[in-house]
Coordinates of C-alpha atoms and ligand atoms in Angstrom, one line a residue:
M21 CA -28.5 29.1 62.4
Q22 CA -25.0 27.9 63.5
Q23 CA -26.3 24.7 62.4
E24 CA -28.0 25.8 59.3
L25 CA -24.5 27.1 57.9
E26 CA -22.5 24.0 59.1
Q27 CA -25.0 21.9 56.7
L28 CA -24.9 25.1 54.1
E29 CA -20.8 24.8 54.2
S30 CA -20.8 20.7 53.8
A31 CA -23.5 20.5 51.2
A32 CA -21.6 23.3 49.1
L33 CA -18.0 21.4 49.3
D34 CA -19.8 18.6 48.5
E35 CA -21.4 19.8 45.6
L36 CA -18.1 21.8 44.4
A37 CA -15.8 18.4 44.4
R38 CA -18.4 16.8 42.1
V39 CA -18.0 19.7 39.5
S40 CA -15.8 18.4 36.9
E41 CA -16.0 20.9 34.6
L42 CA -14.6 24.3 34.2
S43 CA -17.9 25.9 32.5
Q44 CA -19.8 24.4 35.7
L45 CA -17.9 26.3 38.1
E46 CA -19.8 29.7 37.7
A47 CA -23.2 27.8 38.6
W48 CA -21.8 26.4 41.2
R49 CA -20.8 30.2 42.7
V50 CA -23.9 31.9 41.9
Q51 CA -25.9 28.8 43.8
Y52 CA -23.7 29.3 47.1
L53 CA -21.7 32.7 47.0
G54 CA -24.1 34.5 44.6
K55 CA -26.5 37.3 45.9
K56 CA -29.5 34.9 46.1
S57 CA -27.8 32.7 47.5
A58 CA -28.7 30.9 51.2
L59 CA -25.7 32.3 52.7
T60 CA -25.9 35.8 51.5
A61 CA -29.3 35.7 52.7
V62 CA -27.8 34.7 56.7
L63 CA -25.6 37.4 56.3
R64 CA -28.0 40.0 55.5
S65 CA -30.0 39.2 58.3
L66 CA -27.1 39.5 60.5
S67 CA -28.6 43.2 61.6
S68 CA -31.9 41.8 63.0
L69 CA -30.1 39.9 65.5
S70 CA -28.7 40.9 68.9
S71 CA -25.5 41.6 69.4
D72 CA -24.2 38.8 71.2
E73 CA -25.8 36.5 68.4
R74 CA -24.6 38.8 65.5
K75 CA -21.3 38.4 67.1
V76 CA -21.0 34.1 66.8
I77 CA -23.1 33.9 63.9
G78 CA -21.1 36.8 61.6
A79 CA -17.9 35.2 62.5
R80 CA -19.1 31.9 61.5
A81 CA -21.0 33.1 58.6
N82 CA -18.0 35.0 57.2
S83 CA -15.9 32.2 57.8
V84 CA -18.1 30.0 55.6
K85 CA -17.7 32.1 52.9
E86 CA -14.1 32.7 53.4
S87 CA -13.4 28.5 53.1
L88 CA -16.2 28.8 50.0
Q89 CA -14.1 31.1 47.8
N90 CA -10.9 29.5 48.8
S91 CA -12.3 26.1 48.1
L92 CA -13.4 27.6 44.7
A93 CA -10.3 28.9 43.7
T94 CA -8.4 25.7 44.5
R95 CA -11.1 23.4 42.3
K96 CA -11.0 26.0 40.0
E97 CA -6.8 25.3 39.4
T98 CA -7.1 21.9 39.5
L99 CA -9.9 21.6 36.8
S100 CA -7.7 24.4 34.5
L101 CA -4.4 21.9 34.7
E102 CA -6.5 18.7 34.3
S103 CA -7.8 20.2 31.0
L104 CA -4.4 21.4 30.1
D105 CA -2.9 18.0 30.5
E106 CA -5.6 16.6 28.3
S107 CA -5.2 19.0 25.3
L108 CA -1.6 18.6 25.5
G109 CA -2.0 14.5 25.6
A110 CA -2.7 14.2 21.9
S111 CA 0.4 16.4 20.6
A112 CA 2.3 16.4 23.4
I113 CA 6.2 15.9 22.6
D114 CA 7.9 13.1 25.2
V115 CA 11.4 14.0 24.8
T116 CA 12.4 11.2 27.2
L117 CA 10.9 8.2 24.6
P118 CA 13.3 6.7 22.4
G119 CA 13.0 8.1 18.8
R120 CA 11.3 7.1 16.0
P121 CA 13.8 5.0 13.6
L122 CA 13.4 6.8 10.3
P123 CA 13.1 3.9 7.3
H124 CA 16.2 4.3 5.1
G125 CA 16.6 3.9 1.1
R126 CA 18.6 1.5 -0.5
L127 CA 20.3 1.2 -3.7
H128 CA 17.6 -0.2 -6.8
P129 CA 18.8 -3.7 -7.8
T130 CA 19.7 -2.6 -10.9
T131 CA 21.7 0.4 -9.5
Q132 CA 23.7 -2.2 -7.3
V133 CA 24.6 -4.8 -9.8
M134 CA 25.6 -1.9 -12.5
G135 CA 27.9 -1.2 -10.0
E136 CA 29.5 -4.9 -9.1
I137 CA 29.7 -5.1 -13.2
C138 CA 31.5 -1.8 -13.5
S139 CA 33.9 -2.3 -10.3
V140 CA 34.9 -5.8 -11.7
F141 CA 36.0 -4.2 -15.0
A142 CA 37.6 -1.1 -13.5
G143 CA 39.3 -3.9 -11.8
M144 CA 41.1 -4.8 -15.3
G145 CA 41.7 -0.8 -15.9
F146 CA 38.8 0.0 -17.5
Q147 CA 37.4 3.6 -17.1
I148 CA 33.8 4.1 -16.3
I149 CA 32.3 6.7 -18.8
E150 CA 28.3 7.5 -19.3
G151 CA 26.6 8.9 -22.6
P152 CA 23.9 10.5 -23.7
E153 CA 20.0 8.5 -23.7
V154 CA 18.5 10.7 -26.6
E155 CA 20.9 9.8 -29.5
R156 CA 21.4 10.3 -33.5
D157 CA 20.5 7.9 -35.7
Y158 CA 24.2 8.2 -36.8
Y159 CA 26.0 6.9 -33.6
N160 CA 23.2 4.3 -32.9
F161 CA 23.0 2.7 -36.3
E162 CA 24.6 3.9 -39.5
A163 CA 28.3 4.7 -38.0
L164 CA 28.0 1.1 -36.1
N165 CA 27.3 -0.2 -39.9
I166 CA 23.6 -0.4 -39.6
P167 CA 22.5 1.8 -42.6
E168 CA 18.8 2.8 -43.5
T169 CA 18.2 -0.5 -45.1
H170 CA 20.3 -2.7 -43.1
P171 CA 18.4 -5.8 -42.2
A172 CA 19.8 -5.7 -38.7
R173 CA 17.8 -2.3 -37.8
D174 CA 14.5 -4.9 -37.1
M175 CA 17.0 -6.1 -34.4
F176 CA 16.5 -3.0 -32.6
A177 CA 12.6 -1.7 -32.3
T178 CA 13.3 2.1 -32.0
L179 CA 11.7 5.0 -30.0
W180 CA 11.8 7.5 -32.2
V181 CA 12.2 11.3 -31.4
D182 CA 12.0 13.0 -34.3
A183 CA 10.6 11.8 -37.7
R184 CA 12.8 8.7 -38.9
E185 CA 13.1 9.8 -42.5
D186 CA 15.7 12.6 -40.9
R187 CA 19.0 11.6 -41.4
N188 CA 19.9 13.4 -38.4
A189 CA 16.8 12.3 -36.7
R190 CA 17.3 11.9 -32.7
L191 CA 16.0 8.7 -30.7
L192 CA 16.3 6.8 -27.7
R193 CA 19.2 4.9 -28.0
T194 CA 18.2 1.2 -28.1
H195 CA 21.8 -0.2 -27.3
T196 CA 25.1 1.7 -25.6
S197 CA 26.9 0.3 -28.8
P198 CA 26.9 4.0 -29.5
M199 CA 29.3 5.2 -27.0
Q200 CA 31.7 3.0 -28.7
I201 CA 32.0 5.6 -31.7
R202 CA 31.9 8.7 -29.4
L203 CA 34.7 7.2 -27.3
M204 CA 36.8 6.5 -30.6
E205 CA 36.2 10.0 -32.4
Q206 CA 37.0 11.8 -29.2
Q207 CA 40.5 10.1 -27.8
K208 CA 43.4 8.1 -29.5
P209 CA 43.8 4.5 -28.9
P210 CA 44.7 3.2 -26.4
L211 CA 41.4 3.1 -25.2
R212 CA 39.8 1.0 -22.0
F213 CA 36.1 2.1 -21.2
V214 CA 32.8 0.7 -19.6
V215 CA 29.7 2.4 -20.2
P216 CA 26.8 1.6 -18.0
G217 CA 23.0 2.9 -18.8
R218 CA 19.6 3.1 -19.6
T219 CA 18.7 1.8 -23.1
Y220 CA 15.1 1.8 -25.1
R221 CA 13.6 -0.5 -27.2
Y222 CA 10.0 -0.2 -28.7
E223 CA 8.6 -3.4 -27.3
A224 CA 5.6 -4.8 -26.1
T225 CA 6.4 -5.8 -22.6
D226 CA 6.4 -9.6 -20.9
A227 CA 8.3 -11.4 -18.5
T228 CA 11.6 -11.1 -20.2
H229 CA 11.3 -7.7 -22.3
E230 CA 10.9 -4.4 -20.6
W231 CA 10.8 -1.1 -23.0
M232 CA 13.4 0.6 -20.8
F233 CA 16.5 -1.8 -19.9
H234 CA 20.4 -1.1 -18.6
Q235 CA 23.2 -2.3 -20.8
V236 CA 27.0 -2.0 -19.9
E237 CA 28.9 -1.6 -22.9
G238 CA 32.8 -1.9 -23.0
L239 CA 35.4 -1.0 -25.2
A240 CA 39.2 -2.0 -25.6
I241 CA 40.9 -0.4 -28.3
D242 CA 45.2 -0.9 -28.7
V243 CA 47.6 -2.6 -30.9
D244 CA 47.4 -5.7 -30.9
I245 CA 44.3 -6.6 -29.4
T246 CA 42.9 -10.0 -30.2
L247 CA 40.2 -12.1 -29.9
R248 CA 42.0 -14.1 -26.9
D249 CA 42.0 -10.8 -25.0
L250 CA 38.4 -10.8 -25.4
K251 CA 37.9 -14.0 -24.3
E252 CA 40.2 -13.8 -21.6
T253 CA 38.2 -10.8 -20.3
L254 CA 34.7 -12.1 -20.4
F255 CA 35.8 -15.2 -19.1
E256 CA 37.4 -13.5 -16.5
F257 CA 34.1 -11.3 -15.4
C258 CA 31.8 -14.1 -15.4
K259 CA 34.5 -16.4 -13.2
K260 CA 33.9 -13.1 -10.8
V261 CA 30.4 -12.5 -11.0
F262 CA 29.1 -16.0 -11.4
G263 CA 31.8 -17.8 -9.4
R264 CA 34.5 -19.8 -10.3
D265 CA 32.3 -22.9 -10.4
T266 CA 30.0 -21.7 -13.5
G267 CA 30.4 -23.0 -16.7
V268 CA 31.1 -20.3 -19.3
R269 CA 30.3 -20.7 -23.5
F270 CA 31.9 -18.7 -25.6
R271 CA 30.2 -18.6 -29.4
C272 CA 29.7 -16.8 -33.0
D273 CA 26.8 -14.6 -33.4
Y274 CA 26.7 -12.1 -35.7
F275 CA 26.3 -7.8 -35.0
P276 CA 27.0 -5.5 -38.2
F277 CA 29.8 -3.6 -36.0
V278 CA 31.9 -6.4 -35.0
E279 CA 33.7 -9.3 -37.0
P280 CA 33.8 -12.1 -35.3
G281 CA 31.0 -11.6 -33.5
G282 CA 30.4 -13.9 -30.3
E283 CA 28.0 -14.2 -27.8
V284 CA 28.8 -15.3 -24.2
A285 CA 26.5 -17.6 -22.1
I286 CA 26.7 -19.1 -18.6
E287 CA 25.6 -22.5 -17.4
C288 CA 22.3 -22.1 -16.4
V289 CA 21.8 -21.1 -12.5
S290 CA 19.0 -22.8 -12.1
C291 CA 19.5 -26.4 -13.1
K292 CA 23.3 -25.9 -13.5
G293 CA 23.4 -26.9 -17.1
A294 CA 20.4 -29.8 -17.4
G295 CA 18.2 -27.7 -18.6
C296 CA 14.9 -26.3 -17.5
R297 CA 12.1 -23.8 -17.8
L298 CA 14.6 -20.5 -16.9
C299 CA 17.3 -21.6 -19.8
G300 CA 14.5 -23.3 -22.0
G301 CA 15.8 -26.6 -21.9
T302 CA 19.2 -25.7 -23.1
G303 CA 21.4 -25.6 -20.1
W304 CA 23.1 -22.0 -21.2
L305 CA 22.0 -18.7 -20.5
E306 CA 23.3 -15.7 -23.1
I307 CA 24.3 -12.6 -21.1
L308 CA 26.4 -10.5 -23.7
G309 CA 27.1 -9.6 -27.2
C310 CA 30.6 -9.1 -28.3
G311 CA 33.1 -9.1 -31.2
M312 CA 36.5 -7.6 -32.7
V313 CA 35.2 -4.0 -33.7
H314 CA 35.0 -4.4 -37.6
P315 CA 37.9 -2.7 -39.2
D316 CA 35.2 0.0 -41.3
V317 CA 33.8 1.4 -38.0
L318 CA 37.3 1.8 -36.9
S319 CA 38.6 4.0 -40.3
R320 CA 34.9 5.8 -40.0
C321 CA 36.3 7.1 -36.4
G322 CA 39.7 7.9 -37.7
I323 CA 41.5 5.1 -36.5
D324 CA 43.8 3.3 -38.9
P325 CA 42.6 -1.0 -39.1
S326 CA 46.2 -1.9 -39.8
V327 CA 47.6 -0.3 -36.9
H328 CA 45.4 -0.5 -34.1
S329 CA 42.5 -3.3 -33.6
G330 CA 39.8 -3.8 -30.5
F331 CA 37.0 -5.2 -29.1
A332 CA 33.8 -4.6 -27.8
F333 CA 30.7 -6.0 -25.9
G334 CA 27.7 -5.1 -24.5
M335 CA 25.1 -6.8 -22.0
G336 CA 22.2 -6.7 -20.3
V337 CA 22.1 -5.3 -16.7
E338 CA 18.7 -6.9 -15.6
R339 CA 19.5 -10.4 -17.4
V340 CA 22.6 -10.5 -15.1
S341 CA 20.7 -9.6 -11.9
I342 CA 17.3 -11.9 -12.9
L343 CA 20.0 -14.6 -13.1
R344 CA 21.9 -14.2 -9.7
H345 CA 18.8 -13.4 -8.0
G346 CA 16.3 -16.2 -9.8
I347 CA 13.8 -13.4 -10.5
D348 CA 10.7 -14.6 -12.6
D349 CA 9.9 -11.6 -14.2
I350 CA 12.0 -8.2 -15.5
R351 CA 8.6 -6.3 -15.0
H352 CA 9.4 -6.6 -11.3
F353 CA 12.2 -4.2 -11.5
Y354 CA 10.8 -1.0 -12.8
S355 CA 6.8 -1.4 -11.0
D356 CA 7.3 0.3 -7.9
D357 CA 6.8 -2.6 -5.6
F358 CA 8.7 -2.1 -2.5
R359 CA 7.8 -5.9 -1.0
F360 CA 10.0 -6.6 -4.0
L361 CA 12.5 -3.9 -4.0
R362 CA 12.9 -4.6 -0.6
Q363 CA 14.8 -7.8 -1.0
F364 CA 18.1 -6.4 -2.3
Ligands
LIG420 N1 24.8 -3.6 -29.1 C1 24.5 -4.9 -29.0 C2 23.2 -5.4 -28.6 O1 22.5 -4.6 -28.0 C3 25.5 -5.8 -28.3 C4 27.1 -5.6 -28.6 C5 27.8 -4.8 -28.5 C6 27.4 -6.8 -29.6 C7 29.3 -4.6 -28.6 C8 28.6 -6.7 -30.2 C9 29.6 -6.0 -29.5 O2 22.8 -6.3 -28.8

């Protein structure tokens, strides 16, 4: 019987070591320590033994029972720890690991270039101001010498907010020039302002046209402002933004709200003036329209054209950006493609 107990103990412990799930432990307990187990049978049979035998076997049987109970408790603890480890494994936060870097945002290329343009003019003493994107017909057209019947209205395909027959109709500004009027109405000369902002045109989009784009308007009004001031200002701007070695061309152009009107082009950044696809073979790239503020526009804003004069200009921000970075399609700017945007 001694031997039977030894075997029973070692078989039970072997088996216990193989139990790998908490849920299987109960079955093991029933088999080796339960009411119908071999060990319980031995303990029950003690009364039928002689008193000498009972002492020896009884002591041994009780020590086996104790050993099995202790081993069960230990095994239970080990298995619970293991399963806790496993469930933590997936979600555990290891505070000793180095942190994951957060992706950090950056300014949109348009915002960057617009900021750069404005800071060049700020350096020449211009103040920076913004204006409304939803404008009145009066400010966008009428006050700028573009009456209802004027053929120049064709230059600005307009997105209307109200029915356009209404003389007070609202529209999405087609250029930043309406801010010339607002500034001259609100303040007395001398004035020196640049106005960055969004503009809209009702146009089919393609590689060179977007229905929403950005402009920076410039306005300077004072006594004795001449065409020479305009040219000096814009030439200086071009040198700062495109580099000293880039050629700049100043030519006549027509805008109803300036007289005379002009246009500034820079030497093609791609072919350096030789003629290529980007410049359409001309060697030059237009970047802005400009001119001396028309006397009628001045008087309409309560400024006496015999005392004050001034110049204005308006440039396309995406255009400057396209030329600086050699971008082949304006639609890249607002298509939210991170592969494009991350480059700036
Ligand atoms: N507003 C004109 C345009 O959008 C540009 C311009 C501004 C021309 C100021 C002359 C003076 O094309």
